CSV table of C-alpha atoms and ligand atoms in Angstrom, one decimal:
chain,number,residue,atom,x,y,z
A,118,UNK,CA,93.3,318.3,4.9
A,119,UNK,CA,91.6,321.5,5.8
A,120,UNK,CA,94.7,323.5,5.4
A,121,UNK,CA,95.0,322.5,1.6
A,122,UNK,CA,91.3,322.7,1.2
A,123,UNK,CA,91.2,326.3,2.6
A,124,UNK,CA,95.1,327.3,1.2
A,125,UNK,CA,93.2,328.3,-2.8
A,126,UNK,CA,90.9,330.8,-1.1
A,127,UNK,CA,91.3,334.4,-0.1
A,128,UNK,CA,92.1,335.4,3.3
A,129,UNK,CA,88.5,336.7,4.3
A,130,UNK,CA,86.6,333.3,3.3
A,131,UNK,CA,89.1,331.3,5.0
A,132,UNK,CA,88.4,333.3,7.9
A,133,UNK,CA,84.6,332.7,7.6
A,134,UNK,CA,85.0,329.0,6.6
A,135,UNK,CA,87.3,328.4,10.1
A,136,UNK,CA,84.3,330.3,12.6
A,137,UNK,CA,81.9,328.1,10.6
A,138,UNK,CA,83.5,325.0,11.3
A,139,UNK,CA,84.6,326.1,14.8
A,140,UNK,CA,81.0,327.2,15.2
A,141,UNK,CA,79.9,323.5,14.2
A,142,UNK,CA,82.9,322.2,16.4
A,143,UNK,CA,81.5,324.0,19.5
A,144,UNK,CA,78.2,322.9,19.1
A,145,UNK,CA,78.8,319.2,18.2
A,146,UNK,CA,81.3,319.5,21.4
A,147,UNK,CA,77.9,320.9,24.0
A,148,UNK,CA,76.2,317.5,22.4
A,149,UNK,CA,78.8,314.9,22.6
A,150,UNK,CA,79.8,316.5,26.3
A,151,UNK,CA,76.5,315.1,26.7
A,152,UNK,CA,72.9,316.6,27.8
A,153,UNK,CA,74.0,317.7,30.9
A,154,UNK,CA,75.9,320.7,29.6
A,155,UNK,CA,72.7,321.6,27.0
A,156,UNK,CA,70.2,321.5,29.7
A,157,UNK,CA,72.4,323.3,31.9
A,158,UNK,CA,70.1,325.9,33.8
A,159,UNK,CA,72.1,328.1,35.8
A,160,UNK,CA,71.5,331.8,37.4
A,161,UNK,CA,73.7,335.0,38.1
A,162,UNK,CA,71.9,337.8,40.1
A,163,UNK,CA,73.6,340.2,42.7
A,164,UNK,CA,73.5,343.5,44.1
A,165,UNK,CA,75.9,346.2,45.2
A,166,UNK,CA,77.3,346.8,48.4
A,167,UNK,CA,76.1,350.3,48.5
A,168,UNK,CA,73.7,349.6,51.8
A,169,UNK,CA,71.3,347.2,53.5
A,170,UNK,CA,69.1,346.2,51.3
A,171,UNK,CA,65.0,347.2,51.1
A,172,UNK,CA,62.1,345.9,50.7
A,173,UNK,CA,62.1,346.9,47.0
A,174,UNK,CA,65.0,344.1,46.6
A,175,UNK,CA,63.1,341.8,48.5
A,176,UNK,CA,59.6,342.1,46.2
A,177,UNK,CA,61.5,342.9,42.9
A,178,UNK,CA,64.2,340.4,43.1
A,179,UNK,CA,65.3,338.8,46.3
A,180,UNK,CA,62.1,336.7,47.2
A,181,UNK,CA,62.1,335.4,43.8
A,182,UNK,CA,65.8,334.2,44.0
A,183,UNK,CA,64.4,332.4,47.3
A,184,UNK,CA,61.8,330.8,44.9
A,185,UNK,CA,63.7,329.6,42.6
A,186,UNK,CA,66.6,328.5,44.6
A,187,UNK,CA,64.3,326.3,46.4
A,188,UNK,CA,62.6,325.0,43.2
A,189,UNK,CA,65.4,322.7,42.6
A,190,UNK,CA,65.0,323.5,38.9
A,191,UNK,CA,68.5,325.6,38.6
A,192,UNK,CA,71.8,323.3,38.3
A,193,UNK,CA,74.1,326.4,39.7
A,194,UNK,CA,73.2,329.3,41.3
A,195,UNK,CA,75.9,332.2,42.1
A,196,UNK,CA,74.6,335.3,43.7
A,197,UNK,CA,77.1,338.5,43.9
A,198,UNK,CA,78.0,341.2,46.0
A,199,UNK,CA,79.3,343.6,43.2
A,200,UNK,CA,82.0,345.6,45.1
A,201,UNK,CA,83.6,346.6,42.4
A,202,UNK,CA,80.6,348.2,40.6
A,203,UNK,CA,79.8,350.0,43.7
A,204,UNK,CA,83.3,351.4,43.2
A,205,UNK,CA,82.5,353.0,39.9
A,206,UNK,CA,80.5,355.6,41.2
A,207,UNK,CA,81.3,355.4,45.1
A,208,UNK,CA,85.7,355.2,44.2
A,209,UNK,CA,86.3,358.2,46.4
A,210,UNK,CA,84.0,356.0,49.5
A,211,UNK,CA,86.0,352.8,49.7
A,212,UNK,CA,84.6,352.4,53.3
A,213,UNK,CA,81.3,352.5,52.5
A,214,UNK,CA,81.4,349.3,50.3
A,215,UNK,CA,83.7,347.4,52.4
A,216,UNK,CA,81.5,347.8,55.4
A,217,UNK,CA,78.4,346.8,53.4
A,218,UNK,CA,79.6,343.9,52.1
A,219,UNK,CA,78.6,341.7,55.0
A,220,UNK,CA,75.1,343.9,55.6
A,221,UNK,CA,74.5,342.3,52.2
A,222,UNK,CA,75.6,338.9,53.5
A,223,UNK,CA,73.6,339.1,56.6
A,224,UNK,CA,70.4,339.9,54.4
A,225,UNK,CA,71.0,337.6,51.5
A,226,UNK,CA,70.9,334.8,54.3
A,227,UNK,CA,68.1,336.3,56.1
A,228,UNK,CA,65.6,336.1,53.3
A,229,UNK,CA,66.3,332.4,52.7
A,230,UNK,CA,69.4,332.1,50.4
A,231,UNK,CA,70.9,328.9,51.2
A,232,UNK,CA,74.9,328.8,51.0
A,233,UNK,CA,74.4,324.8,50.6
A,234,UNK,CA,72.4,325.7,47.3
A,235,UNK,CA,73.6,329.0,46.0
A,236,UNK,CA,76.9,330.1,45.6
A,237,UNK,CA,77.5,333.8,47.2
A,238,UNK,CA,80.7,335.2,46.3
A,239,UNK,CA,82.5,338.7,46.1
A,240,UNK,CA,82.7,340.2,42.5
A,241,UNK,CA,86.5,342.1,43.1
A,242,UNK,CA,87.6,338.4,43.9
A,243,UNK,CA,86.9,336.9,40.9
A,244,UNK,CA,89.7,339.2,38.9
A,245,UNK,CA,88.4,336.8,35.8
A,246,UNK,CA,85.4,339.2,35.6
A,247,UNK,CA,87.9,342.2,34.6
A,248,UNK,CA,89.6,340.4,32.2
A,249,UNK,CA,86.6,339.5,30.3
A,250,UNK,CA,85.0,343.3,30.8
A,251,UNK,CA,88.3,344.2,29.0
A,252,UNK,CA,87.9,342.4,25.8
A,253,UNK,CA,84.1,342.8,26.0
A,254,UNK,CA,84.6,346.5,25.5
A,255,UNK,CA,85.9,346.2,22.0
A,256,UNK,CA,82.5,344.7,21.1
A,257,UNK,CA,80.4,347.9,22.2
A,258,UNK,CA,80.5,351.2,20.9
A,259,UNK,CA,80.5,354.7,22.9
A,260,UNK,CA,77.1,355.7,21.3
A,261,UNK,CA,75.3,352.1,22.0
A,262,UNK,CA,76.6,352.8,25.7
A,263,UNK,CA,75.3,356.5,26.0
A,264,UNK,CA,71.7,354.9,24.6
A,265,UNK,CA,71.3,352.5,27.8
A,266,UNK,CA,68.4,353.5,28.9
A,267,UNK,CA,69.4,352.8,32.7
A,268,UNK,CA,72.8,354.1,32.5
A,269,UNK,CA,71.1,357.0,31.2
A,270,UNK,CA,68.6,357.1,33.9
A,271,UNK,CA,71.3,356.6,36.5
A,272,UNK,CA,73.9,359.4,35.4
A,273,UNK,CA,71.0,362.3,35.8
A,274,UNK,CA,70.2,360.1,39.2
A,275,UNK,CA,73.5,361.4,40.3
A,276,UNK,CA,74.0,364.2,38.6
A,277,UNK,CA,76.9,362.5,36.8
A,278,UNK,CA,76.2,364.8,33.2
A,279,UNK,CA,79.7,367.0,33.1
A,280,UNK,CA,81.2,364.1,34.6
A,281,UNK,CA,80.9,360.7,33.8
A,282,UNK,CA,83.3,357.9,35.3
A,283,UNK,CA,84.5,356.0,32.6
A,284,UNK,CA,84.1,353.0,35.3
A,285,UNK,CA,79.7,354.0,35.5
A,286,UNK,CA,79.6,354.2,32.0
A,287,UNK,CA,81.2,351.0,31.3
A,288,UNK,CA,79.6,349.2,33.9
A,289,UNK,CA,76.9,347.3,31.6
A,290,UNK,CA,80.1,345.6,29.5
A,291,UNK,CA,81.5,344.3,33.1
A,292,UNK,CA,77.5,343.5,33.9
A,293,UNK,CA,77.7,341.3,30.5
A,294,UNK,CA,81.0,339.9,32.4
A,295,UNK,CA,79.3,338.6,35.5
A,296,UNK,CA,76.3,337.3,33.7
A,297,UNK,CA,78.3,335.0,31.0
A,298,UNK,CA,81.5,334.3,33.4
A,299,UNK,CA,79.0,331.5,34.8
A,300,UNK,CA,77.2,330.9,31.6
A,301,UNK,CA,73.8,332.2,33.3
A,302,UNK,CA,70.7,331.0,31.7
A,303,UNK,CA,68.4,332.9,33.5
A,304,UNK,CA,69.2,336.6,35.7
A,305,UNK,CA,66.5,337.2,38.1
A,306,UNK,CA,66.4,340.9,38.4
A,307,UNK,CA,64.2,344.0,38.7
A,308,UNK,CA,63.0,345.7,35.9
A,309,UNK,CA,65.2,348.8,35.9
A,310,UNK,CA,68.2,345.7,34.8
A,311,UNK,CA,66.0,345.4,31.7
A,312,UNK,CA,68.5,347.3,29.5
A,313,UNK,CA,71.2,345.9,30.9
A,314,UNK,CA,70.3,342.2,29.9
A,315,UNK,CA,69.8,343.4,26.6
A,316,UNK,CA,73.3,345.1,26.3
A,317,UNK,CA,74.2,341.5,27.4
A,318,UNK,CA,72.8,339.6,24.9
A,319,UNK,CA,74.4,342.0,22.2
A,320,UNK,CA,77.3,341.3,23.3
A,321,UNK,CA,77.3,337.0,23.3
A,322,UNK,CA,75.6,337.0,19.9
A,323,UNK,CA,78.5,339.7,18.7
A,324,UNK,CA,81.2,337.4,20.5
A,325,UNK,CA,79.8,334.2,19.1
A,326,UNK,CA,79.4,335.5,15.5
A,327,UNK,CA,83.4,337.3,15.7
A,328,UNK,CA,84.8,334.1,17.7
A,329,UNK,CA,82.4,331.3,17.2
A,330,UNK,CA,79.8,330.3,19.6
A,331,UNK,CA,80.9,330.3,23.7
A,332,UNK,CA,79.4,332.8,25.1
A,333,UNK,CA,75.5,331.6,26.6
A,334,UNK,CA,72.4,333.8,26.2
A,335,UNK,CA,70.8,334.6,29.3
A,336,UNK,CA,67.0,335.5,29.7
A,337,UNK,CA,65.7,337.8,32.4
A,338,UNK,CA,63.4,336.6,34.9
A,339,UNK,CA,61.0,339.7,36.2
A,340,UNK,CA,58.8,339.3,39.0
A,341,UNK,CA,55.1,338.2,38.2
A,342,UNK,CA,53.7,341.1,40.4
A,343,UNK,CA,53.1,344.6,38.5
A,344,UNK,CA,53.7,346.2,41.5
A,345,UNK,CA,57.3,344.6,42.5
A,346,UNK,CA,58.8,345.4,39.2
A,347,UNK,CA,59.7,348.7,40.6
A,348,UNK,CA,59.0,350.0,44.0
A,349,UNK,CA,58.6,353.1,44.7
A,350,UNK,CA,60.5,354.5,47.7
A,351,UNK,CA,58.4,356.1,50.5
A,352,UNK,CA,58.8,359.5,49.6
A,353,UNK,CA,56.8,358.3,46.1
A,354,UNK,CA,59.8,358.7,44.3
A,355,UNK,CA,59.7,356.4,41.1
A,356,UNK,CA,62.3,354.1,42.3
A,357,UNK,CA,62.8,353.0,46.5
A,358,UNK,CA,66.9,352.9,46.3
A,359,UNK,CA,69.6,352.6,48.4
A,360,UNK,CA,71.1,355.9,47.3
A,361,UNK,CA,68.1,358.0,47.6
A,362,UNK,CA,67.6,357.2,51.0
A,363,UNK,CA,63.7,356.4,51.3
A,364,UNK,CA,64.0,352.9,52.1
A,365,UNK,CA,62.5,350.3,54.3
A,366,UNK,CA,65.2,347.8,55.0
A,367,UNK,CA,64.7,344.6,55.6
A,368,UNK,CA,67.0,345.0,58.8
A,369,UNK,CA,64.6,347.6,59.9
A,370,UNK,CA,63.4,347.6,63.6
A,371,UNK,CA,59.6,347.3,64.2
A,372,UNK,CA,58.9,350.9,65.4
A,373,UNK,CA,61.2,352.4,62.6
A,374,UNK,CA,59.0,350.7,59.8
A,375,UNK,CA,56.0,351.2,61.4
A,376,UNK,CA,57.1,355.2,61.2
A,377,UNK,CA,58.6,355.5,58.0
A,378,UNK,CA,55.0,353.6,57.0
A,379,UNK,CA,53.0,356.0,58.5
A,380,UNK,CA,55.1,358.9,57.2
A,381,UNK,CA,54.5,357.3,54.0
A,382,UNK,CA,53.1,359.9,50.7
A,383,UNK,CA,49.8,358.9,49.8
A,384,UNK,CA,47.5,360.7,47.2
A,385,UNK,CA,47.7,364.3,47.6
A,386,UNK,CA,44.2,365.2,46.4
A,387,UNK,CA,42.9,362.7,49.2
A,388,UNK,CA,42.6,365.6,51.8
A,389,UNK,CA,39.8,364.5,54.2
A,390,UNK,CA,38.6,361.1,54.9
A,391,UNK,CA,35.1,361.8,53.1
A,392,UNK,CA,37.4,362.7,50.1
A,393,UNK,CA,37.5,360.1,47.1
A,394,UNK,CA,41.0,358.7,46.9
A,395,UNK,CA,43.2,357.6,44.2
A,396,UNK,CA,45.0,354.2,44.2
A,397,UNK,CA,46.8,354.1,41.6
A,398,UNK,CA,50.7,355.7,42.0
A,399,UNK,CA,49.8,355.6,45.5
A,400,UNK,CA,52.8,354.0,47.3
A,401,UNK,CA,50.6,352.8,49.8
A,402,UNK,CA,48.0,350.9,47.6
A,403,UNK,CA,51.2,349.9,45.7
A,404,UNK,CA,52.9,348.3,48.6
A,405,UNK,CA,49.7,346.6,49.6
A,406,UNK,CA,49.5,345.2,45.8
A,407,UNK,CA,53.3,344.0,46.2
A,408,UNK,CA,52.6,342.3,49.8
A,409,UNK,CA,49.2,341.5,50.9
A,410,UNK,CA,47.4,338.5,50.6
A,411,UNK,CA,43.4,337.9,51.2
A,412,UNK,CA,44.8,336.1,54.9
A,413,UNK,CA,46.1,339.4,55.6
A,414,UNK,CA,41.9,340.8,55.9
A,415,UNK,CA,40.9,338.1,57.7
A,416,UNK,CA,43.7,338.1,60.6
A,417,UNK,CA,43.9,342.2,60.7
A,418,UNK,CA,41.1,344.1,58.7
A,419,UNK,CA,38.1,341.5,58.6
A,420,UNK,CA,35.9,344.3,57.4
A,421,UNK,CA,37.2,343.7,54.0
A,422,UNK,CA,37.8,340.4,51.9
A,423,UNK,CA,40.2,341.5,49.9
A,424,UNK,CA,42.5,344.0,48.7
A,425,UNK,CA,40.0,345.2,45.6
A,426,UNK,CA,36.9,346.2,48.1
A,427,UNK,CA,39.8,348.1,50.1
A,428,UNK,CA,40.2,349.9,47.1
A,429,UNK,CA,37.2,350.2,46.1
A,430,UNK,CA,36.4,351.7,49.2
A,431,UNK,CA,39.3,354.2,49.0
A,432,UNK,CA,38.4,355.5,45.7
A,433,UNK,CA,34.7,356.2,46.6
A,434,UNK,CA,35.9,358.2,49.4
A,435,UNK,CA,34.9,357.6,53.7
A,436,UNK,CA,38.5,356.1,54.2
A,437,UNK,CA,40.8,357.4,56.5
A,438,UNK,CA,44.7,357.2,55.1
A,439,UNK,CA,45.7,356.1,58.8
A,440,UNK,CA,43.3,353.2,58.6
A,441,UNK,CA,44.8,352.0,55.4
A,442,UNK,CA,48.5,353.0,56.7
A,443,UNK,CA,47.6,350.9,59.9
A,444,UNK,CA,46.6,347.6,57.9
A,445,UNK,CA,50.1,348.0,55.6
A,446,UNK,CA,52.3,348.2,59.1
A,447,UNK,CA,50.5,345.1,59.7
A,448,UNK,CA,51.2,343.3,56.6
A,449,UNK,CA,54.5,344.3,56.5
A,450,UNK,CA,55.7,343.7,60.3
A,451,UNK,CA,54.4,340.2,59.6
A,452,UNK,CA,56.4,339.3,56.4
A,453,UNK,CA,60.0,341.5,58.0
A,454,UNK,CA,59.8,339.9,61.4
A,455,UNK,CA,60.8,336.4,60.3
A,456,UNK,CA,63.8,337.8,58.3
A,457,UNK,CA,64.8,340.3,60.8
A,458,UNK,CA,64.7,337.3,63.2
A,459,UNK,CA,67.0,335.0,60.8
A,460,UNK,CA,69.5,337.8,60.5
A,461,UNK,CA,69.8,338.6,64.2
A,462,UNK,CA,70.7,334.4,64.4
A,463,UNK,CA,73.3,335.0,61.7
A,464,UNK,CA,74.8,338.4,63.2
A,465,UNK,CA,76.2,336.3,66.2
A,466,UNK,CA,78.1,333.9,63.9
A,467,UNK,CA,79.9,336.2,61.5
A,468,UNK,CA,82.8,334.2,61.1
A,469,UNK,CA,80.4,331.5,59.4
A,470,UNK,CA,78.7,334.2,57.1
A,471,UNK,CA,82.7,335.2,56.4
A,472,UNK,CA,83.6,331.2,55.7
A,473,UNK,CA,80.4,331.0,53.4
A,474,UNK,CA,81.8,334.2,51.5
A,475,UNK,CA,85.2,332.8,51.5
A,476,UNK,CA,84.0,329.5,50.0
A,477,UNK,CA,81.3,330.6,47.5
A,478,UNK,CA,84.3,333.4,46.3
A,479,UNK,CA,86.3,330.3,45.6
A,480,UNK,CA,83.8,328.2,43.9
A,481,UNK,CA,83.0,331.7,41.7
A,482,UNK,CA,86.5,332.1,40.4
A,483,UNK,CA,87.1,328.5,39.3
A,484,UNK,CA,84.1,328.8,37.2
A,485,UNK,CA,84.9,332.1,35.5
A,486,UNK,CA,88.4,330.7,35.2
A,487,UNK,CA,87.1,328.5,32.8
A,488,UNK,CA,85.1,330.7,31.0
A,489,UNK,CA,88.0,332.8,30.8
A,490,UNK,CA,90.0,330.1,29.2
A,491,UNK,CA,87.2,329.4,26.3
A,492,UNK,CA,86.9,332.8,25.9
A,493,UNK,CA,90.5,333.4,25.3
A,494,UNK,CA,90.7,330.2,22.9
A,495,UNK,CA,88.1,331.7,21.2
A,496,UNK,CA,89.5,334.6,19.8
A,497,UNK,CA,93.0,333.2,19.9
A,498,UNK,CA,95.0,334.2,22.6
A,499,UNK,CA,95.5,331.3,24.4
A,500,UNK,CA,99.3,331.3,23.4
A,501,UNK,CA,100.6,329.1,26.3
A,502,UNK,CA,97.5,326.9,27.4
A,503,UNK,CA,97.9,324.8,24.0
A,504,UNK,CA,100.9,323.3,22.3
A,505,UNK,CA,98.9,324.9,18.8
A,506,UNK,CA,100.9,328.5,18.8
A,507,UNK,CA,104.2,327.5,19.3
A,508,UNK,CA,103.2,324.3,16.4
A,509,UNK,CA,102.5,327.4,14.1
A,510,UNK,CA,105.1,329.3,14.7
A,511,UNK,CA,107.7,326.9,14.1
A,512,UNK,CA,106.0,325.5,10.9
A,513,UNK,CA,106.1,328.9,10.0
A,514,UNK,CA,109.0,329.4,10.3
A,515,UNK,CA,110.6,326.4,8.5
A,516,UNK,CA,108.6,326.4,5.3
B,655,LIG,P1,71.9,351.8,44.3
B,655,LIG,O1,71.1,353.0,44.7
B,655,LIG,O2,73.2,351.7,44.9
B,655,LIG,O3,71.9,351.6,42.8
B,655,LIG,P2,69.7,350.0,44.4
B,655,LIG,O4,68.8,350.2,45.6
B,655,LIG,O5,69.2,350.5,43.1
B,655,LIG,O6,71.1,350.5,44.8
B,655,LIG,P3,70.9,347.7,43.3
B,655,LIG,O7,71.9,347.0,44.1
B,655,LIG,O8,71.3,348.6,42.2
B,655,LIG,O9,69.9,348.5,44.3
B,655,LIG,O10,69.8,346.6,42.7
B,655,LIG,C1,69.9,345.2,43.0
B,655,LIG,C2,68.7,344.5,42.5
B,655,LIG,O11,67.5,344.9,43.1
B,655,LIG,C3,68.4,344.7,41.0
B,655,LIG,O12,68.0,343.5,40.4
B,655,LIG,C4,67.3,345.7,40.9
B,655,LIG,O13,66.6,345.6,39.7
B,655,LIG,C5,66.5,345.3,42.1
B,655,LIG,N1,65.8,346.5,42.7
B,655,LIG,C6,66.4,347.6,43.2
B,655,LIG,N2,65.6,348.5,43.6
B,655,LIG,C7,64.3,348.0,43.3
B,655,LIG,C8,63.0,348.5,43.5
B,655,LIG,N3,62.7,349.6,44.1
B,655,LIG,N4,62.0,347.7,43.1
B,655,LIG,C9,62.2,346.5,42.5
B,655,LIG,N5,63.4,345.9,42.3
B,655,LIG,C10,64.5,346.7,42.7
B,656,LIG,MG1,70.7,350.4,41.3
């Protein structure tokens, strides 16, 4: 019926008239499949195997993950160790990411991810996720690539100007992968992935509008916290990351964070005691912002009530950096001891950590295997999965 309906018109409005109705197919198919699969809420989040992982995770992305793992609000949850976007600018230090792949493991687990509620998997498993980049790539161009602002940011980081990887540069098309392999609704991440969520986005809309709607849009969930959106590393550096080395891990022992705190860059103006100071792009005031609570004053600094008269104080001038350096080391031995203990627990069973891997890797690829299959039905590729091509072909062929 369709075919004679569509068989009078030209070529490009039978084209538009088919995603229409496909369009109207897929969505009538999401509500007769029932409210389940609308209300779907699912996350994607990971991080690369490129080191432990720092405090800067835990504020800006980590903790939250925790949050809304235990919230019971989220259907799925799949959490990633993306070893083969470490690769694309690490491919000549295979060793490195293989050996962090459990560090990240052990510190996912530590913090409070729960293997019985989120899945953790291995990206280079799931070879779906390549598959998906690949097709993905004919729906970006060069130029809207070398505008992503955090690729951007990231190739000066490492001095990658005269000589790009092609693997880097693509690597927000394979992010777009990861994110609607699993039909993520929501990507908890830190603001630095803001970019990269958008490049996402442009890419489902771009899909759905070339192959009618099947790819999901995902939102980004930043933290609340001002000061955990980004945290700077000790040396003050804009951004605390694994491969600038001025980190405090979560794996860290007591004495080493108390040093690297203490070490810490403060304001630089803030000379003597007497000195007013300045708070704000302070690291230390900014870690305080990102971890203490008013508790915090009453069990180690009861002088103060809070963290504003702290400031206050600092700013007026009469306060001693070491003081204020003290208090943080306080803070922050309290929240890392917990996790370091959970982690040491887990280090003595790493053949469970490797079985939860194994396991969440599995669950992983079914689910991008299907997303794989929609995707490829979508724009028509699907030559063996349905009897439809070899129908055509032989109608075809005997009109
Ligand atoms: P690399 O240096 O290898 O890129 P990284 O330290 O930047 O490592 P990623 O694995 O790239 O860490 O980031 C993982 C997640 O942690 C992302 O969601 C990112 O936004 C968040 N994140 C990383 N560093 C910080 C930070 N300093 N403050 C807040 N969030 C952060
Ligand atoms: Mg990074």
């Amino acid at each position: 019926m369709t075919a004679i309906f569509l068989k009078n018109f030209p070529e490009i409005v039978k084209r538009k008239i088919e995603l229409v109705t496909q369009n109207m197919y897929n969505k009538a198919r999401i509500c007769l499949t029932g409210e389940m699969t609308m209300a779907e809420k699912i996350i994607l989040t990971g991080d690369r195997p490129t080191g432990k992982l720092h405090v800067g995770h835990y504020v800006g992305s980590l903790k939250r993950r925790v949050e809304l793992q235990n919230s019971g609000t989220f259907d799925k949850i799949f959490i990633m160790i993306a070893d083969a976007q470490a690769l694309t600018d690490n491919a000549d230090n295979p060793a490195k990411v293989r050996d962090n792949i459990m560090e990240v493991a052990l510190d996912y687990l530590s913090v409070g991810i729960d293997p019985a509620k989120s899945h953790i998997f291995i990206q280079s498993y799931v070879t779906e996720l390549t598959e998906l980049t690949f097709y993905y790539q004919n729906l970006v161009t060069v130029s809207r690539l070398q505008r992503n602002p955090t690729v951007k940011a990231e190739i000066q980081m490492r001095n990658f100007e005269a000589s790009i990887p092609v693997g880097f540069f693509n690597y927000p098309i394979s992010q777009a992968a990861d994110i609607t392999a699993f039909h993520a609704t929501a990507v908890p991440v830190g603001e630095d992935q803001e970019p990269m969520l958008e490049q996402c986005r442009e890419i489902v809309r771009k899909f759905n509008d070339v192959y009618g709607e099947t790819l999901t849009e995902p939102e980004i969930i930043l933290p609340s916290n001002q000061a955990c959106m980004r945290l700077p590393g000790i040396d003050g550096k804009s951004k605390m990351s694994k491969s600038l080395g001025n980190c405090i891990y979560l794996s860290d022992e007591p004495e080493d964070i108390k040093k690297k705190i203490m070490s810490m860059f403060t304001d630089p103006t803030h000379l003597r005691r007497e000195d007013p100071g300045h708070t704000e792009n302070n690291p230390v005031f900014i870690y305080l912002d990102a971890f203490c609570r008013d508790e915090h004053f009453a069990e180690f600094l009861p002088e103060y009530s809070c963290l504003d008269e702290l400031r206050a104080h600092y700013e007026r001038g009469g306060l001693g950096d070491v003081k204020v350096k003290k208090f943080l080391n306080n803070v922050m031995q309290e929240e890392l001891s917990p996790i370091r203990a959970r982690r040491k627990e887990y280090e003595q069973r790493i053949g469970d950590v490797y079985d939860i891997l194994k396991a969440g890797s599995e669950v992983a690829k079914e689910e991008a295997a299907k997303t794989l299959s929609e995707v490829k039905h979508a724009m028509k590729i699907d030559y063996f999965d349905t009897p439809e091509f070899l129908e055509e072909q032989v109608k075809k062929y005997s009109e």
